[in-house]
């Protein structure tokens, strides 16, 4: 509740303060109107309140003494908090009645049915205060769904990093102790030293992926973009993955339209393609193939990585680009995956003002497609015989 109060403090302070000033004159003039026999208009807003509410970005609602809506901001109606002249959220209505009875300002959090596709609920931080002298009540509701989601992602990230680092570090410590105890057994020392190398490599991959992710996760534009040859980037990425592919007798095939270029960073593109190819190899059976192809798409270039692997369940497709999310945790850890590869791909695409999409069917494989802006604004193939500086 403390965090909610902080998030609403500035907004609520401004609104309530501004409205208090506007209402003050209305309140002190009430005895005069009573003496003159003028009962006022209990269904009208105090002068100037409507102007204040009109500029609020959050959901704002003013109720009269009979719970009818006198004024509602466009945000309140967009979130379906208000329909016609009725406040639809029962919790808000109950709070408003309590405030009307005792005049005390109240704060709370409520969840209402989501108004966006795929969103189950929307979380609001609310503040309800008395307004004027006729039983009117002001309701302020701030959508904090995205903030809560970001906080949850942050907590999960910290917890997952701690777990992922703890596993290889703990294994290295245990293996080092075991080697000390087996100092007189050369065969055991060799075996455990190999395990230490494996865990050290896993730790190195994780640290490198974390460094890469931290460098690009802000989705900030690339500081010094330039032309990047797709053929060269694909070739470099395949070279990085050849050893892993050969261990499973998986063929890595490059195809599509040659000579395409994008506007971006060659190192980041190779990193993204390497992660996609590594992922395809890890989730593909032996004796299959992974195809990397590029094709022009108007003002963009599409680079696809297709495999003949196990595929991705439909319920997991929306989450596969999350940090540390694994479709098959046992398989991923067995192959040394860090769970950060697809998150890196997503952020590389964002850094290039592009996007990454996925098609997959269980048992039939997956295709990940990077769609990136073409160099020069149009995806044109450049013949190898023409120097790049001339072609640009």
Tab-separated table of C-alpha atoms in Angstrom, residues 58-373:
chain	number	residue	atom	x	y	z
A	58	UNK	CA	-5.673	9.029	-15.172
A	59	UNK	CA	-9.216	7.811	-14.649
A	60	UNK	CA	-11.269	10.371	-12.715
A	61	UNK	CA	-14.923	10.128	-11.736
A	62	UNK	CA	-17.195	12.451	-9.775
A	63	UNK	CA	-20.273	10.888	-8.164
A	64	UNK	CA	-23.270	12.756	-6.810
A	65	UNK	CA	-25.072	11.969	-3.556
A	66	UNK	CA	-27.085	9.237	-5.297
A	67	UNK	CA	-24.035	7.465	-6.822
A	68	UNK	CA	-24.745	8.822	-10.282
A	69	UNK	CA	-21.748	9.844	-12.395
A	70	UNK	CA	-21.624	13.610	-12.817
A	71	UNK	CA	-18.315	13.656	-14.671
A	72	UNK	CA	-15.944	10.930	-15.939
A	73	UNK	CA	-12.660	11.285	-17.788
A	74	UNK	CA	-12.172	9.563	-21.130
A	75	UNK	CA	-9.732	7.144	-19.477
A	76	UNK	CA	-12.395	6.035	-16.994
A	77	UNK	CA	-14.743	5.169	-19.835
A	78	UNK	CA	-11.992	3.539	-21.888
A	79	UNK	CA	-11.252	1.195	-18.986
A	80	UNK	CA	-14.997	0.490	-18.625
A	81	UNK	CA	-15.017	1.843	-15.091
A	82	UNK	CA	-17.996	3.976	-16.134
A	83	UNK	CA	-20.896	3.162	-18.421
A	84	UNK	CA	-23.551	5.786	-18.959
A	85	UNK	CA	-24.046	7.463	-15.579
A	86	UNK	CA	-23.086	4.413	-13.488
A	87	UNK	CA	-19.829	3.441	-11.814
A	88	UNK	CA	-19.343	-0.202	-12.762
A	89	UNK	CA	-16.675	-1.293	-10.240
A	90	UNK	CA	-18.478	-2.494	-7.111
A	91	UNK	CA	-15.386	-2.022	-4.921
A	92	UNK	CA	-15.050	1.600	-5.992
A	93	UNK	CA	-18.727	2.212	-5.339
A	94	UNK	CA	-18.417	0.774	-1.818
A	95	UNK	CA	-15.391	2.994	-1.109
A	96	UNK	CA	-17.253	6.054	-2.385
A	97	UNK	CA	-20.167	5.367	-0.031
A	98	UNK	CA	-17.838	4.994	2.951
A	99	UNK	CA	-16.111	8.275	2.099
A	100	UNK	CA	-19.485	9.992	1.755
A	101	UNK	CA	-20.526	8.753	5.206
A	102	UNK	CA	-17.463	9.731	7.234
A	103	UNK	CA	-15.622	12.248	5.018
A	104	UNK	CA	-12.329	10.336	5.272
A	105	UNK	CA	-10.027	9.988	2.246
A	106	UNK	CA	-9.409	6.352	1.386
A	107	UNK	CA	-6.800	4.535	-0.724
A	108	UNK	CA	-6.878	1.008	-2.067
A	109	UNK	CA	-6.041	-1.292	-4.984
A	110	UNK	CA	-8.596	-3.042	-7.160
A	111	UNK	CA	-8.552	-5.442	-10.095
A	112	UNK	CA	-11.120	-5.135	-12.860
A	113	UNK	CA	-11.725	-7.269	-15.915
A	114	UNK	CA	-9.133	-6.499	-18.592
A	115	UNK	CA	-10.208	-4.214	-21.445
A	116	UNK	CA	-7.356	-5.248	-23.768
A	117	UNK	CA	-7.126	-8.421	-25.827
A	118	UNK	CA	-5.290	-11.127	-23.895
A	119	UNK	CA	-5.279	-9.132	-20.663
A	120	UNK	CA	-7.274	-10.840	-17.921
A	121	UNK	CA	-7.307	-8.020	-15.358
A	122	UNK	CA	-6.249	-4.408	-14.989
A	123	UNK	CA	-4.870	-3.318	-11.643
A	124	UNK	CA	-5.671	0.169	-10.342
A	125	UNK	CA	-4.332	2.192	-7.450
A	126	UNK	CA	-7.310	4.254	-6.277
A	127	UNK	CA	-7.869	7.278	-4.075
A	128	UNK	CA	-11.360	8.399	-3.071
A	129	UNK	CA	-12.068	11.775	-1.437
A	130	UNK	CA	-15.126	13.880	-0.524
A	131	UNK	CA	-15.908	16.785	-2.841
A	132	UNK	CA	-18.081	19.784	-2.039
A	133	UNK	CA	-21.032	20.049	0.314
A	134	UNK	CA	-23.662	17.963	-1.446
A	135	UNK	CA	-22.368	14.441	-0.921
A	136	UNK	CA	-20.255	14.430	-4.058
A	137	UNK	CA	-17.249	12.126	-4.162
A	138	UNK	CA	-14.085	12.222	-6.303
A	139	UNK	CA	-12.606	8.898	-7.443
A	140	UNK	CA	-9.091	8.733	-8.923
A	141	UNK	CA	-7.836	5.449	-10.420
A	142	UNK	CA	-4.319	5.002	-11.795
A	143	UNK	CA	-3.580	2.017	-14.044
A	144	UNK	CA	-0.515	0.306	-12.584
A	145	UNK	CA	-0.756	-3.006	-14.442
A	146	UNK	CA	2.375	-2.393	-16.498
A	147	UNK	CA	4.377	-1.217	-13.483
A	148	UNK	CA	3.431	-4.333	-11.556
A	149	UNK	CA	4.346	-6.506	-14.531
A	150	UNK	CA	7.749	-4.843	-14.810
A	151	UNK	CA	8.355	-5.310	-11.089
A	152	UNK	CA	7.423	-8.982	-11.374
A	153	UNK	CA	9.817	-9.421	-14.317
A	154	UNK	CA	12.569	-7.708	-12.326
A	155	UNK	CA	12.007	-9.965	-9.322
A	156	UNK	CA	11.979	-13.050	-11.521
A	157	UNK	CA	15.134	-11.880	-13.264
A	158	UNK	CA	17.029	-11.415	-9.988
A	159	UNK	CA	15.812	-14.765	-8.671
A	160	UNK	CA	16.704	-16.564	-11.899
A	161	UNK	CA	20.141	-14.972	-12.165
A	162	UNK	CA	20.854	-15.955	-8.565
A	163	UNK	CA	19.784	-19.531	-9.277
A	164	UNK	CA	21.652	-19.821	-12.569
A	165	UNK	CA	24.874	-18.449	-11.059
A	166	UNK	CA	24.529	-20.535	-7.913
A	167	UNK	CA	24.412	-23.835	-9.827
A	168	UNK	CA	27.776	-23.697	-11.662
A	169	UNK	CA	29.527	-21.864	-8.814
A	170	UNK	CA	28.357	-24.498	-6.324
A	171	UNK	CA	29.364	-27.277	-8.697
A	172	UNK	CA	32.844	-25.801	-9.150
A	173	UNK	CA	33.308	-25.558	-5.395
A	174	UNK	CA	32.206	-29.151	-4.851
A	175	UNK	CA	34.356	-30.460	-7.704
A	176	UNK	CA	37.411	-28.610	-6.377
A	177	UNK	CA	36.955	-30.267	-2.973
A	178	UNK	CA	36.510	-33.647	-4.652
A	179	UNK	CA	39.738	-33.230	-6.624
A	180	UNK	CA	41.593	-32.425	-3.417
A	181	UNK	CA	40.318	-35.607	-1.829
A	182	UNK	CA	41.195	-37.638	-4.933
A	183	UNK	CA	44.690	-36.233	-5.389
A	184	UNK	CA	46.185	-39.756	-5.405
A	185	UNK	CA	43.799	-40.964	-8.131
A	186	UNK	CA	44.889	-39.488	-11.520
A	187	UNK	CA	41.892	-40.986	-13.324
A	188	UNK	CA	39.434	-39.339	-10.915
A	189	UNK	CA	41.309	-36.031	-11.094
A	190	UNK	CA	41.090	-36.068	-14.894
A	191	UNK	CA	37.367	-36.886	-14.800
A	192	UNK	CA	36.504	-34.194	-12.260
A	193	UNK	CA	38.743	-31.628	-13.978
A	194	UNK	CA	36.712	-32.193	-17.147
A	195	UNK	CA	33.527	-31.538	-15.191
A	196	UNK	CA	35.060	-28.347	-13.814
A	197	UNK	CA	35.835	-27.172	-17.343
A	198	UNK	CA	32.229	-27.853	-18.345
A	199	UNK	CA	30.828	-25.863	-15.409
A	200	UNK	CA	33.339	-23.046	-15.959
A	201	UNK	CA	32.278	-22.815	-19.615
A	202	UNK	CA	28.622	-22.744	-18.577
A	203	UNK	CA	29.379	-19.925	-16.135
A	204	UNK	CA	31.289	-18.042	-18.825
A	205	UNK	CA	28.390	-18.345	-21.297
A	206	UNK	CA	25.950	-17.071	-18.701
A	207	UNK	CA	28.102	-14.071	-17.786
A	208	UNK	CA	28.660	-13.221	-21.452
A	209	UNK	CA	24.943	-13.438	-22.197
A	210	UNK	CA	24.136	-11.236	-19.207
A	211	UNK	CA	26.669	-8.652	-20.380
A	212	UNK	CA	25.240	-8.715	-23.910
A	213	UNK	CA	21.674	-8.451	-22.639
A	214	UNK	CA	22.468	-5.557	-20.302
A	215	UNK	CA	24.118	-3.710	-23.190
A	216	UNK	CA	21.136	-3.899	-25.530
A	217	UNK	CA	18.039	-4.423	-23.364
A	218	UNK	CA	17.199	-0.704	-23.257
A	219	UNK	CA	16.053	-0.939	-26.912
A	220	UNK	CA	18.101	2.201	-27.578
A	221	UNK	CA	19.141	2.910	-31.165
A	222	UNK	CA	22.532	1.623	-32.265
A	223	UNK	CA	24.980	4.528	-31.738
A	224	UNK	CA	26.982	4.039	-34.964
A	225	UNK	CA	24.923	1.983	-37.418
A	226	UNK	CA	26.255	1.095	-40.830
A	227	UNK	CA	25.648	-1.285	-43.688
A	228	UNK	CA	25.829	-4.961	-42.795
A	229	UNK	CA	26.163	-7.717	-45.392
A	230	UNK	CA	23.683	-10.465	-44.555
A	231	UNK	CA	25.749	-13.130	-46.315
A	232	UNK	CA	28.807	-12.368	-44.178
A	233	UNK	CA	26.797	-12.265	-40.944
A	234	UNK	CA	25.110	-15.601	-41.706
A	235	UNK	CA	28.474	-17.156	-42.590
A	236	UNK	CA	30.059	-15.962	-39.321
A	237	UNK	CA	27.108	-17.209	-37.259
A	238	UNK	CA	27.230	-20.643	-38.907
A	239	UNK	CA	30.996	-20.858	-38.310
A	240	UNK	CA	30.386	-20.264	-34.588
A	241	UNK	CA	27.867	-23.121	-34.464
A	242	UNK	CA	29.516	-25.720	-36.728
A	243	UNK	CA	31.159	-27.681	-33.915
A	244	UNK	CA	27.936	-28.037	-31.933
A	245	UNK	CA	26.017	-29.011	-35.084
A	246	UNK	CA	28.626	-31.596	-36.108
A	247	UNK	CA	28.322	-33.297	-32.713
A	248	UNK	CA	24.681	-34.116	-33.584
A	249	UNK	CA	25.253	-34.589	-37.322
A	250	UNK	CA	23.033	-31.570	-38.057
A	251	UNK	CA	23.604	-29.800	-41.368
A	252	UNK	CA	23.690	-25.992	-41.327
A	253	UNK	CA	22.502	-24.642	-44.678
A	254	UNK	CA	22.553	-21.014	-45.881
A	255	UNK	CA	20.164	-19.959	-48.620
A	256	UNK	CA	17.836	-17.281	-49.893
A	257	UNK	CA	18.663	-14.116	-51.814
A	258	UNK	CA	22.390	-13.254	-51.770
A	259	UNK	CA	23.799	-9.746	-51.549
A	260	UNK	CA	21.207	-8.250	-49.169
A	261	UNK	CA	22.175	-5.591	-46.647
A	262	UNK	CA	20.647	-4.071	-43.543
A	263	UNK	CA	21.245	-0.878	-41.618
A	264	UNK	CA	22.662	-1.797	-38.219
A	265	UNK	CA	25.511	-3.447	-36.322
A	266	UNK	CA	27.219	-6.549	-37.726
A	267	UNK	CA	28.389	-7.848	-34.330
A	268	UNK	CA	24.880	-7.679	-32.864
A	269	UNK	CA	23.372	-9.354	-35.928
A	270	UNK	CA	25.867	-12.218	-35.731
A	271	UNK	CA	25.063	-12.574	-32.020
A	272	UNK	CA	21.328	-12.792	-32.731
A	273	UNK	CA	21.777	-15.320	-35.562
A	274	UNK	CA	24.190	-17.407	-33.500
A	275	UNK	CA	21.647	-17.606	-30.679
A	276	UNK	CA	18.881	-18.616	-33.080
A	277	UNK	CA	21.055	-21.312	-34.684
A	278	UNK	CA	22.267	-22.581	-31.291
A	279	UNK	CA	18.661	-22.782	-30.139
A	280	UNK	CA	17.659	-24.691	-33.287
A	281	UNK	CA	20.486	-27.188	-32.805
A	282	UNK	CA	19.666	-27.742	-29.133
A	283	UNK	CA	16.024	-28.561	-29.866
A	284	UNK	CA	16.580	-30.635	-33.018
A	285	UNK	CA	17.153	-34.395	-33.237
A	286	UNK	CA	20.287	-35.860	-34.786
A	287	UNK	CA	20.721	-36.181	-38.555
A	288	UNK	CA	18.449	-33.210	-39.368
A	289	UNK	CA	19.229	-29.785	-40.784
A	290	UNK	CA	18.897	-26.111	-39.896
A	291	UNK	CA	18.327	-23.638	-42.727
A	292	UNK	CA	19.247	-19.952	-42.536
A	293	UNK	CA	17.764	-17.912	-45.375
A	294	UNK	CA	17.336	-14.231	-46.255
A	295	UNK	CA	14.879	-12.541	-48.570
A	296	UNK	CA	13.891	-8.961	-49.444
A	297	UNK	CA	10.634	-7.623	-47.988
A	298	UNK	CA	10.021	-4.112	-49.379
A	299	UNK	CA	11.846	-1.754	-46.992
A	300	UNK	CA	13.072	-4.620	-44.806
A	301	UNK	CA	15.111	-7.801	-44.969
A	302	UNK	CA	13.777	-11.005	-43.456
A	303	UNK	CA	16.276	-13.545	-42.115
A	304	UNK	CA	14.759	-16.867	-41.099
A	305	UNK	CA	16.214	-19.768	-39.112
A	306	UNK	CA	14.212	-22.973	-39.599
A	307	UNK	CA	14.710	-26.330	-37.909
A	308	UNK	CA	13.143	-29.791	-37.907
A	309	UNK	CA	13.038	-29.983	-34.142
A	310	UNK	CA	10.466	-30.779	-31.481
A	311	UNK	CA	8.538	-27.535	-31.964
A	312	UNK	CA	7.063	-25.233	-29.335
A	313	UNK	CA	3.726	-25.746	-27.558
A	314	UNK	CA	1.182	-23.093	-28.472
A	315	UNK	CA	0.799	-21.984	-24.845
A	316	UNK	CA	4.543	-21.217	-24.676
A	317	UNK	CA	4.838	-19.124	-27.845
A	318	UNK	CA	4.040	-15.840	-26.082
A	319	UNK	CA	6.700	-16.424	-23.413
A	320	UNK	CA	9.691	-17.809	-25.283
A	321	UNK	CA	11.379	-14.394	-25.549
A	322	UNK	CA	11.296	-13.881	-21.767
A	323	UNK	CA	14.592	-14.082	-19.894
A	324	UNK	CA	15.304	-17.584	-18.556
A	325	UNK	CA	12.065	-19.034	-19.901
A	326	UNK	CA	12.609	-22.571	-21.163
A	327	UNK	CA	10.153	-24.731	-23.048
A	328	UNK	CA	12.038	-27.814	-21.848
A	329	UNK	CA	14.206	-26.907	-18.817
A	330	UNK	CA	15.815	-30.352	-18.572
A	331	UNK	CA	16.913	-30.346	-22.230
A	332	UNK	CA	18.127	-26.740	-22.074
A	333	UNK	CA	20.291	-27.302	-19.009
A	334	UNK	CA	21.614	-30.569	-20.412
A	335	UNK	CA	22.817	-28.734	-23.529
A	336	UNK	CA	24.290	-25.857	-21.523
A	337	UNK	CA	21.711	-23.231	-22.479
A	338	UNK	CA	21.458	-20.104	-20.351
A	339	UNK	CA	17.827	-19.273	-21.127
A	340	UNK	CA	18.839	-15.818	-22.359
A	341	UNK	CA	19.407	-16.487	-26.066
A	342	UNK	CA	15.941	-15.585	-27.366
A	343	UNK	CA	15.730	-12.574	-25.039
A	344	UNK	CA	18.949	-11.326	-26.628
A	345	UNK	CA	17.509	-11.893	-30.107
A	346	UNK	CA	14.414	-9.864	-29.200
A	347	UNK	CA	16.478	-6.941	-27.943
A	348	UNK	CA	18.834	-7.040	-30.928
A	349	UNK	CA	15.790	-6.757	-33.183
A	350	UNK	CA	14.501	-3.831	-31.093
A	351	UNK	CA	17.880	-2.087	-31.258
A	352	UNK	CA	17.635	-2.274	-35.061
A	353	UNK	CA	14.058	-0.912	-35.051
A	354	UNK	CA	12.955	-4.341	-36.248
A	355	UNK	CA	11.123	-7.343	-34.845
A	356	UNK	CA	11.409	-11.085	-34.387
A	357	UNK	CA	8.526	-13.492	-34.925
A	358	UNK	CA	8.113	-17.236	-34.567
A	359	UNK	CA	6.106	-19.956	-36.251
A	360	UNK	CA	6.116	-23.373	-34.680
A	361	UNK	CA	4.206	-26.634	-34.598
A	362	UNK	CA	4.916	-29.425	-32.175
A	363	UNK	CA	6.665	-32.270	-33.918
A	364	UNK	CA	7.248	-30.260	-37.103
A	365	UNK	CA	9.910	-27.752	-36.073
A	366	UNK	CA	10.119	-23.978	-35.714
A	367	UNK	CA	10.983	-20.942	-37.809
A	368	UNK	CA	12.255	-17.722	-36.231
A	369	UNK	CA	12.261	-14.668	-38.500
A	370	UNK	CA	14.186	-11.441	-37.974
A	371	UNK	CA	12.700	-8.512	-39.890
A	372	UNK	CA	15.198	-5.640	-40.028
A	373	UNK	CA	15.349	-2.301	-41.932
